[in-house]
């Protein structure tokens, strides 16, 4: 397998394209024995898979951060709801309910 890396991949699409090329090439040569691969081929495949793993890790970090923000927002809403439900002051209830509405926007 000849590794075609003209430039370093910058986007997930670049990584996916290279990964698909590697996997396609890998499936075509799957019947060859492992010792038939050159060091360049093995290192190239390893490089692509590590980049894919790094990309997936970054996606998970971003997703995790989004989840943290949403959980924090839920707790803020619950706190405001608790205050609105327990206070006897009508103005305080309205203020907290409006705060909830603005948090949900």
CSV table of N, CA, C and O in Angstrom, one decimal:
chain,number,residue,atom,x,y,z
A,1,UNK,N,0.8,-1.2,0.0
A,1,UNK,CA,0.0,0.0,0.0
A,1,UNK,C,0.9,1.2,0.0
A,1,UNK,O,1.8,1.4,0.8
A,2,UNK,N,0.6,2.1,-0.9
A,2,UNK,CA,1.4,3.4,-1.0
A,2,UNK,C,0.6,4.4,-0.2
A,2,UNK,O,-0.6,4.6,-0.5
A,3,UNK,N,1.1,5.0,0.8
A,3,UNK,CA,0.4,6.0,1.6
A,3,UNK,C,0.5,7.4,0.8
A,3,UNK,O,1.5,7.9,0.5
A,4,UNK,N,-0.7,8.0,0.6
A,4,UNK,CA,-0.8,9.2,-0.1
A,4,UNK,C,-1.2,10.3,0.9
A,4,UNK,O,-2.4,10.5,1.1
A,5,UNK,N,-0.2,10.9,1.5
A,5,UNK,CA,-0.5,12.1,2.3
A,5,UNK,C,0.1,13.3,1.7
A,5,UNK,O,1.3,13.5,1.9
A,6,UNK,N,-0.7,14.0,0.9
A,6,UNK,CA,-0.1,15.2,0.3
A,6,UNK,C,0.0,16.4,1.3
A,6,UNK,O,0.8,17.2,1.1
A,7,UNK,N,-0.9,16.4,2.2
A,7,UNK,CA,-0.9,17.4,3.2
A,7,UNK,C,-1.4,16.8,4.5
A,7,UNK,O,-2.0,15.8,4.5
A,8,UNK,N,-1.1,17.5,5.6
A,8,UNK,CA,-1.7,17.0,6.9
A,8,UNK,C,-3.2,17.3,6.9
A,8,UNK,O,-3.6,18.4,6.5
A,9,UNK,N,-4.0,16.3,7.3
A,9,UNK,CA,-5.4,16.5,7.4
A,9,UNK,C,-5.8,17.6,8.4
A,9,UNK,O,-5.2,17.6,9.5
A,10,UNK,N,-6.7,18.4,8.0
A,10,UNK,CA,-7.1,19.5,8.9
A,10,UNK,C,-8.5,19.4,9.4
A,10,UNK,O,-8.9,20.1,10.4
A,11,UNK,N,-9.3,18.6,8.7
A,11,UNK,CA,-10.7,18.5,9.1
A,11,UNK,C,-11.0,17.0,9.3
A,11,UNK,O,-10.3,16.1,8.9
A,12,UNK,N,-12.2,16.8,10.0
A,12,UNK,CA,-12.7,15.4,10.1
A,12,UNK,C,-12.9,14.8,8.8
A,12,UNK,O,-12.7,13.6,8.6
A,13,UNK,N,-13.3,15.6,7.8
A,13,UNK,CA,-13.6,15.0,6.5
A,13,UNK,C,-12.3,14.5,5.9
A,13,UNK,O,-12.2,13.5,5.2
A,14,UNK,N,-11.2,15.3,6.0
A,14,UNK,CA,-9.9,14.9,5.5
A,14,UNK,C,-9.5,13.5,6.2
A,14,UNK,O,-9.0,12.6,5.5
A,15,UNK,N,-9.7,13.4,7.5
A,15,UNK,CA,-9.3,12.2,8.2
A,15,UNK,C,-10.2,11.0,7.7
A,15,UNK,O,-9.6,9.9,7.5
A,16,UNK,N,-11.5,11.3,7.6
A,16,UNK,CA,-12.3,10.2,7.1
A,16,UNK,C,-12.0,9.7,5.7
A,16,UNK,O,-12.0,8.5,5.4
A,17,UNK,N,-11.6,10.7,4.8
A,17,UNK,CA,-11.3,10.3,3.5
A,17,UNK,C,-10.0,9.4,3.5
A,17,UNK,O,-9.9,8.4,2.8
A,18,UNK,N,-9.0,9.9,4.3
A,18,UNK,CA,-7.8,9.1,4.3
A,18,UNK,C,-8.0,7.7,5.0
A,18,UNK,O,-7.5,6.7,4.5
A,19,UNK,N,-8.9,7.7,6.0
A,19,UNK,CA,-9.2,6.5,6.7
A,19,UNK,C,-9.9,5.5,5.7
A,19,UNK,O,-9.6,4.3,5.7
A,20,UNK,N,-10.8,6.0,4.9
A,20,UNK,CA,-11.5,5.2,4.0
A,20,UNK,C,-10.6,4.6,2.9
A,20,UNK,O,-10.7,3.5,2.5
A,21,UNK,N,-9.7,5.5,2.5
A,21,UNK,CA,-8.7,5.0,1.5
A,21,UNK,C,-7.8,3.9,2.1
A,21,UNK,O,-7.6,2.9,1.5
A,22,UNK,N,-7.4,4.1,3.4
A,22,UNK,CA,-6.6,3.1,4.1
A,22,UNK,C,-7.4,1.8,4.2
A,22,UNK,O,-6.9,0.7,3.9
A,23,UNK,N,-8.6,1.9,4.7
A,23,UNK,CA,-9.5,0.7,4.9
A,23,UNK,C,-9.8,0.0,3.6
A,23,UNK,O,-9.8,-1.2,3.5
A,24,UNK,N,-10.0,0.8,2.5
A,24,UNK,CA,-10.3,0.2,1.2
A,24,UNK,C,-9.0,-0.6,0.8
A,24,UNK,O,-9.1,-1.7,0.3
A,25,UNK,N,-7.9,0.0,0.9
A,25,UNK,CA,-6.7,-0.6,0.5
A,25,UNK,C,-6.4,-1.8,1.4
A,25,UNK,O,-6.0,-2.9,0.9
A,26,UNK,N,-6.7,-1.7,2.7
A,26,UNK,CA,-6.5,-2.8,3.6
A,26,UNK,C,-7.4,-4.0,3.2
A,26,UNK,O,-6.9,-5.1,3.3
A,27,UNK,N,-8.6,-3.7,2.9
A,27,UNK,CA,-9.5,-4.8,2.5
A,27,UNK,C,-9.1,-5.5,1.2
A,27,UNK,O,-9.2,-6.7,1.1
A,28,UNK,N,-8.5,-4.8,0.3
A,28,UNK,CA,-8.0,-5.4,-1.0
A,28,UNK,C,-6.8,-6.3,-0.7
A,28,UNK,O,-6.6,-7.3,-1.4
A,29,UNK,N,-6.0,-5.9,0.3
A,29,UNK,CA,-4.8,-6.6,0.6
A,29,UNK,C,-4.9,-7.5,1.8
A,29,UNK,O,-3.9,-7.9,2.3
A,30,UNK,N,-6.1,-7.7,2.3
A,30,UNK,CA,-6.3,-8.4,3.5
A,30,UNK,C,-5.8,-9.8,3.4
A,30,UNK,O,-5.3,-10.4,4.4
A,31,UNK,N,-5.8,-10.4,2.3
A,31,UNK,CA,-5.3,-11.8,2.1
A,31,UNK,C,-3.8,-12.0,2.2
A,31,UNK,O,-3.3,-13.1,2.4
A,32,UNK,N,-3.1,-10.8,2.1
A,32,UNK,CA,-1.6,-10.9,2.2
A,32,UNK,C,-1.3,-11.2,3.7
A,32,UNK,O,-2.0,-10.7,4.6
A,33,UNK,N,-0.2,-11.8,3.9
A,33,UNK,CA,0.2,-12.1,5.3
A,33,UNK,C,0.8,-10.8,5.8
A,33,UNK,O,1.3,-10.0,5.1
A,34,UNK,N,0.8,-10.7,7.2
A,34,UNK,CA,1.2,-9.5,7.8
A,34,UNK,C,2.7,-9.2,7.6
A,34,UNK,O,3.1,-8.1,7.4
A,35,UNK,N,3.5,-10.2,7.5
A,35,UNK,CA,5.0,-10.0,7.3
A,35,UNK,C,5.2,-9.5,5.9
A,35,UNK,O,6.3,-9.0,5.6
A,36,UNK,N,4.2,-9.5,5.0
A,36,UNK,CA,4.3,-9.0,3.6
A,36,UNK,C,4.2,-7.5,3.6
A,36,UNK,O,4.5,-6.9,2.6
A,37,UNK,N,3.8,-6.8,4.7
A,37,UNK,CA,3.6,-5.4,4.7
A,37,UNK,C,5.0,-4.7,4.9
A,37,UNK,O,5.8,-5.2,5.7
A,38,UNK,N,5.1,-3.6,4.3
A,38,UNK,CA,6.4,-2.8,4.6
A,38,UNK,C,6.2,-2.0,5.8
A,38,UNK,O,5.0,-1.8,6.3
A,39,UNK,N,7.3,-1.6,6.4
A,39,UNK,CA,7.2,-0.7,7.6
A,39,UNK,C,6.5,0.6,7.3
A,39,UNK,O,5.7,1.1,8.1
A,40,UNK,N,6.6,1.1,6.1
A,40,UNK,CA,5.9,2.3,5.6
A,40,UNK,C,4.4,2.1,5.7
A,40,UNK,O,3.6,3.0,6.2
A,41,UNK,N,3.9,1.0,5.2
A,41,UNK,CA,2.5,0.7,5.2
A,41,UNK,C,2.0,0.6,6.7
A,41,UNK,O,0.9,1.1,7.0
A,42,UNK,N,2.7,-0.2,7.5
A,42,UNK,CA,2.2,-0.3,8.9
A,42,UNK,C,2.2,1.0,9.6
A,42,UNK,O,1.3,1.3,10.3
A,43,UNK,N,3.3,1.8,9.5
A,43,UNK,CA,3.4,3.1,10.1
A,43,UNK,C,2.3,4.0,9.6
A,43,UNK,O,1.7,4.8,10.3
A,44,UNK,N,2.0,4.0,8.3
A,44,UNK,CA,1.0,4.8,7.7
A,44,UNK,C,-0.4,4.5,8.2
A,44,UNK,O,-1.1,5.4,8.6
A,45,UNK,N,-0.7,3.2,8.3
A,45,UNK,CA,-2.0,2.8,8.9
A,45,UNK,C,-2.1,3.2,10.3
A,45,UNK,O,-3.1,3.7,10.8
A,46,UNK,N,-1.0,3.0,11.1
A,46,UNK,CA,-0.9,3.4,12.5
A,46,UNK,C,-1.1,4.9,12.6
A,46,UNK,O,-1.9,5.4,13.5
A,47,UNK,N,-0.5,5.7,11.8
A,47,UNK,CA,-0.6,7.1,11.8
A,47,UNK,C,-2.1,7.6,11.6
A,47,UNK,O,-2.6,8.4,12.3
A,48,UNK,N,-2.7,7.0,10.6
A,48,UNK,CA,-4.1,7.3,10.3
A,48,UNK,C,-5.0,6.9,11.4
A,48,UNK,O,-5.9,7.7,11.8
A,49,UNK,N,-4.8,5.8,12.0
A,49,UNK,CA,-5.7,5.3,13.1
A,49,UNK,C,-5.5,6.2,14.4
A,49,UNK,O,-6.4,6.4,15.1
A,50,UNK,N,-4.3,6.6,14.6
A,50,UNK,CA,-4.0,7.5,15.7
A,50,UNK,C,-4.7,8.8,15.5
A,50,UNK,O,-5.2,9.4,16.5
A,51,UNK,N,-4.6,9.3,14.3
A,51,UNK,CA,-5.3,10.6,14.0
A,51,UNK,C,-6.8,10.5,14.2
A,51,UNK,O,-7.5,11.4,14.7
A,52,UNK,N,-7.3,9.4,13.7
A,52,UNK,CA,-8.8,9.1,13.9
A,52,UNK,C,-9.1,9.0,15.4
A,52,UNK,O,-10.1,9.6,15.8
A,53,UNK,N,-8.3,8.4,16.2
A,53,UNK,CA,-8.6,8.3,17.6
A,53,UNK,C,-8.5,9.6,18.2
A,53,UNK,O,-9.3,10.0,19.1
A,54,UNK,N,-7.5,10.5,17.8
A,54,UNK,CA,-7.4,11.8,18.4
A,54,UNK,C,-8.6,12.6,18.0
A,54,UNK,O,-9.2,13.4,18.9
A,55,UNK,N,-9.1,12.5,16.8
A,55,UNK,CA,-10.3,13.2,16.4
A,55,UNK,C,-11.5,12.8,17.2
A,55,UNK,O,-12.3,13.6,17.6
A,56,UNK,N,-11.7,11.5,17.4
A,56,UNK,CA,-12.8,11.0,18.2
A,56,UNK,C,-12.7,11.5,19.6
A,56,UNK,O,-13.7,11.8,20.2
A,57,UNK,N,-11.5,11.5,20.2
A,57,UNK,CA,-11.3,12.0,21.5
A,57,UNK,C,-11.7,13.5,21.6
A,57,UNK,O,-12.4,13.9,22.6
A,58,UNK,N,-11.4,14.3,20.6
A,58,UNK,CA,-11.7,15.7,20.6
A,58,UNK,C,-13.2,15.9,20.6
A,58,UNK,O,-13.8,16.7,21.3
A,59,UNK,N,-13.9,15.0,19.7
A,59,UNK,CA,-15.4,15.1,19.7
A,59,UNK,C,-16.0,14.8,21.0
A,59,UNK,O,-17.0,15.4,21.4
A,60,UNK,N,-15.4,13.8,21.7
A,60,UNK,CA,-16.0,13.4,23.0
A,60,UNK,C,-15.8,14.5,24.0
A,60,UNK,O,-16.6,14.7,24.9
A,61,UNK,N,-14.6,15.1,24.0
A,61,UNK,CA,-14.3,16.2,24.9
A,61,UNK,C,-15.3,17.4,24.7
A,61,UNK,O,-15.9,17.9,25.6
A,62,UNK,N,-15.6,17.7,23.4
A,62,UNK,CA,-16.6,18.8,23.1
A,62,UNK,C,-18.0,18.4,23.6
A,62,UNK,O,-18.7,19.2,24.1
A,63,UNK,N,-18.3,17.1,23.3
A,63,UNK,CA,-19.6,16.6,23.7
A,63,UNK,C,-19.8,16.6,25.2
A,63,UNK,O,-20.8,17.0,25.8
A,64,UNK,N,-18.7,16.3,25.9
A,64,UNK,CA,-18.7,16.2,27.4
A,64,UNK,C,-18.9,17.7,27.9
A,64,UNK,O,-19.6,17.9,28.9
A,65,UNK,N,-18.2,18.6,27.3
A,65,UNK,CA,-18.3,20.0,27.8
A,65,UNK,C,-19.7,20.5,27.6
A,65,UNK,O,-20.3,21.2,28.4
A,66,UNK,N,-20.4,20.2,26.4
A,66,UNK,CA,-21.7,20.6,26.2
A,66,UNK,C,-22.7,20.0,27.2
A,66,UNK,O,-23.6,20.7,27.7
A,67,UNK,N,-22.5,18.7,27.5
A,67,UNK,CA,-23.3,18.1,28.6
A,67,UNK,C,-23.1,18.8,29.9
A,67,UNK,O,-24.1,19.0,30.6
A,68,UNK,N,-21.9,19.1,30.3
A,68,UNK,CA,-21.7,19.8,31.5
A,68,UNK,C,-22.5,21.1,31.6
A,68,UNK,O,-23.1,21.5,32.6
A,69,UNK,N,-22.4,21.9,30.5
A,69,UNK,CA,-23.1,23.1,30.4
A,69,UNK,C,-24.7,22.9,30.5
A,69,UNK,O,-25.3,23.7,31.3
A,70,UNK,N,-25.2,21.9,29.9
A,70,UNK,CA,-26.6,21.7,30.0
A,70,UNK,C,-27.1,21.2,31.4
A,70,UNK,O,-28.1,21.6,31.9
A,71,UNK,N,-26.2,20.4,32.0
A,71,UNK,CA,-26.5,20.0,33.4
A,71,UNK,C,-26.5,21.2,34.3
A,71,UNK,O,-27.4,21.3,35.2
A,72,UNK,N,-25.6,22.1,34.1
A,72,UNK,CA,-25.5,23.3,35.0
A,72,UNK,C,-26.8,24.1,34.8
A,72,UNK,O,-27.3,24.6,35.7
A,73,UNK,N,-27.2,24.2,33.5
A,73,UNK,CA,-28.4,25.0,33.2
A,73,UNK,C,-29.6,24.3,33.9
A,73,UNK,O,-30.5,25.0,34.4
A,74,UNK,N,-29.7,23.0,33.8
A,74,UNK,CA,-30.8,22.3,34.5
A,74,UNK,C,-30.9,22.6,36.0
A,74,UNK,O,-31.9,22.9,36.5
A,75,UNK,N,-29.7,22.6,36.6
A,75,UNK,CA,-29.7,22.9,38.1
A,75,UNK,C,-30.1,24.3,38.4
A,75,UNK,O,-30.8,24.6,39.4
A,76,UNK,N,-29.7,25.2,37.5
A,76,UNK,CA,-30.1,26.6,37.7
A,76,UNK,C,-31.6,26.8,37.6
A,76,UNK,O,-32.3,27.4,38.4
A,77,UNK,N,-32.2,26.1,36.6
A,77,UNK,CA,-33.6,26.1,36.4
A,77,UNK,C,-34.3,25.5,37.6
A,77,UNK,O,-35.3,26.0,38.2
A,78,UNK,N,-33.8,24.4,38.1
A,78,UNK,CA,-34.4,23.7,39.3
A,78,UNK,C,-34.4,24.6,40.5
A,78,UNK,O,-35.3,24.7,41.3
A,79,UNK,N,-33.3,25.3,40.7
A,79,UNK,CA,-33.1,26.2,41.8
A,79,UNK,C,-34.1,27.3,41.8
A,79,UNK,O,-34.8,27.6,42.8
A,80,UNK,N,-34.3,27.9,40.6
A,80,UNK,CA,-35.3,29.0,40.4
A,80,UNK,C,-36.7,28.5,40.6
A,80,UNK,O,-37.5,29.2,41.1
A,81,UNK,N,-37.0,27.3,40.1
A,81,UNK,CA,-38.3,26.7,40.3
A,81,UNK,C,-38.6,26.5,41.8
A,81,UNK,O,-39.7,26.7,42.2
A,82,UNK,N,-37.6,26.0,42.5
A,82,UNK,CA,-37.8,25.8,43.9
A,82,UNK,C,-38.1,27.1,44.7
A,82,UNK,O,-39.0,27.1,45.5
A,83,UNK,N,-37.4,28.1,44.3
A,83,UNK,CA,-37.6,29.4,44.9
A,83,UNK,C,-39.0,29.9,44.5
A,83,UNK,O,-39.8,30.4,45.4
A,84,UNK,N,-39.4,29.8,43.3
A,84,UNK,CA,-40.7,30.2,42.8
A,84,UNK,C,-41.8,29.5,43.5
A,84,UNK,O,-42.9,30.0,43.8
A,85,UNK,N,-41.6,28.2,43.8
A,85,UNK,CA,-42.7,27.4,44.4
A,85,UNK,C,-42.8,27.6,45.9
A,85,UNK,O,-43.9,27.5,46.5
A,86,UNK,N,-41.7,28.0,46.5
A,86,UNK,CA,-41.8,28.1,48.0
A,86,UNK,C,-42.0,29.5,48.5
A,86,UNK,O,-42.3,29.7,49.6
A,87,UNK,N,-41.7,30.5,47.7
A,87,UNK,CA,-41.8,31.9,48.2
A,87,UNK,C,-43.3,32.3,48.2
A,87,UNK,O,-44.1,31.9,47.3
A,88,UNK,N,-43.6,33.2,49.1
A,88,UNK,CA,-45.0,33.7,49.2
A,88,UNK,C,-45.1,35.0,48.5
A,88,UNK,O,-46.2,35.5,48.2
A,89,UNK,N,-43.9,35.6,48.2
A,89,UNK,CA,-43.9,36.9,47.6
A,89,UNK,C,-44.2,36.8,46.1
A,89,UNK,O,-43.4,36.1,45.4
A,90,UNK,N,-45.3,37.3,45.6
A,90,UNK,CA,-45.7,37.2,44.2
A,90,UNK,C,-44.7,37.8,43.3
A,90,UNK,O,-44.4,37.2,42.2
A,91,UNK,N,-44.1,38.9,43.6
A,91,UNK,CA,-43.1,39.5,42.8
A,91,UNK,C,-41.8,38.6,42.6
A,91,UNK,O,-41.2,38.5,41.6
A,92,UNK,N,-41.5,38.0,43.7
A,92,UNK,CA,-40.3,37.0,43.7
A,92,UNK,C,-40.6,35.8,42.8
A,92,UNK,O,-39.8,35.3,42.1
A,93,UNK,N,-41.9,35.3,42.9
A,93,UNK,CA,-42.3,34.2,42.0
A,93,UNK,C,-42.1,34.6,40.6
A,93,UNK,O,-41.6,33.9,39.8
A,94,UNK,N,-42.7,35.8,40.2
A,94,UNK,CA,-42.6,36.3,38.8
A,94,UNK,C,-41.2,36.4,38.4
A,94,UNK,O,-40.9,36.0,37.3
A,95,UNK,N,-40.4,37.0,39.2
A,95,UNK,CA,-39.0,37.2,38.9
A,95,UNK,C,-38.3,35.9,38.6
A,95,UNK,O,-37.6,35.8,37.5
A,96,UNK,N,-38.5,34.9,39.4
A,96,UNK,CA,-37.8,33.6,39.2
A,96,UNK,C,-38.4,32.9,38.0
A,96,UNK,O,-37.6,32.2,37.3
A,97,UNK,N,-39.7,33.0,37.8
A,97,UNK,CA,-40.3,32.4,36.6
A,97,UNK,C,-39.7,33.0,35.3
A,97,UNK,O,-39.5,32.3,34.3
A,98,UNK,N,-39.6,34.3,35.3
A,98,UNK,CA,-39.0,35.0,34.2
A,98,UNK,C,-37.5,34.6,34.0
A,98,UNK,O,-37.1,34.5,32.8
A,99,UNK,N,-36.8,34.4,35.1
A,99,UNK,CA,-35.4,34.0,35.0
A,99,UNK,C,-35.4,32.6,34.3
A,99,UNK,O,-34.5,32.3,33.5
A,100,UNK,N,-36.3,31.7,34.7
A,100,UNK,CA,-36.4,30.4,34.1
A,100,UNK,C,-36.6,30.5,32.6
A,100,UNK,O,-35.9,29.9,31.8
A,101,UNK,N,-37.6,31.4,32.2
A,101,UNK,CA,-37.8,31.6,30.8
A,101,UNK,C,-36.6,32.0,30.0
A,101,UNK,O,-36.3,31.5,28.9
A,102,UNK,N,-35.9,33.0,30.6
A,102,UNK,CA,-34.7,33.5,29.9
A,102,UNK,C,-33.6,32.4,29.8
A,102,UNK,O,-32.8,32.4,28.9
A,103,UNK,N,-33.5,31.6,30.8
A,103,UNK,CA,-32.5,30.5,30.8
A,103,UNK,C,-32.9,29.5,29.8
A,103,UNK,O,-32.0,28.9,29.2
A,104,UNK,N,-34.1,29.3,29.5
A,104,UNK,CA,-34.6,28.3,28.5
A,104,UNK,C,-34.5,28.8,27.1
A,104,UNK,O,-34.6,28.0,26.1
A,105,UNK,N,-34.2,30.1,26.9
A,105,UNK,CA,-34.1,30.6,25.5
A,105,UNK,C,-32.8,30.2,24.9
A,105,UNK,O,-31.8,30.0,25.4
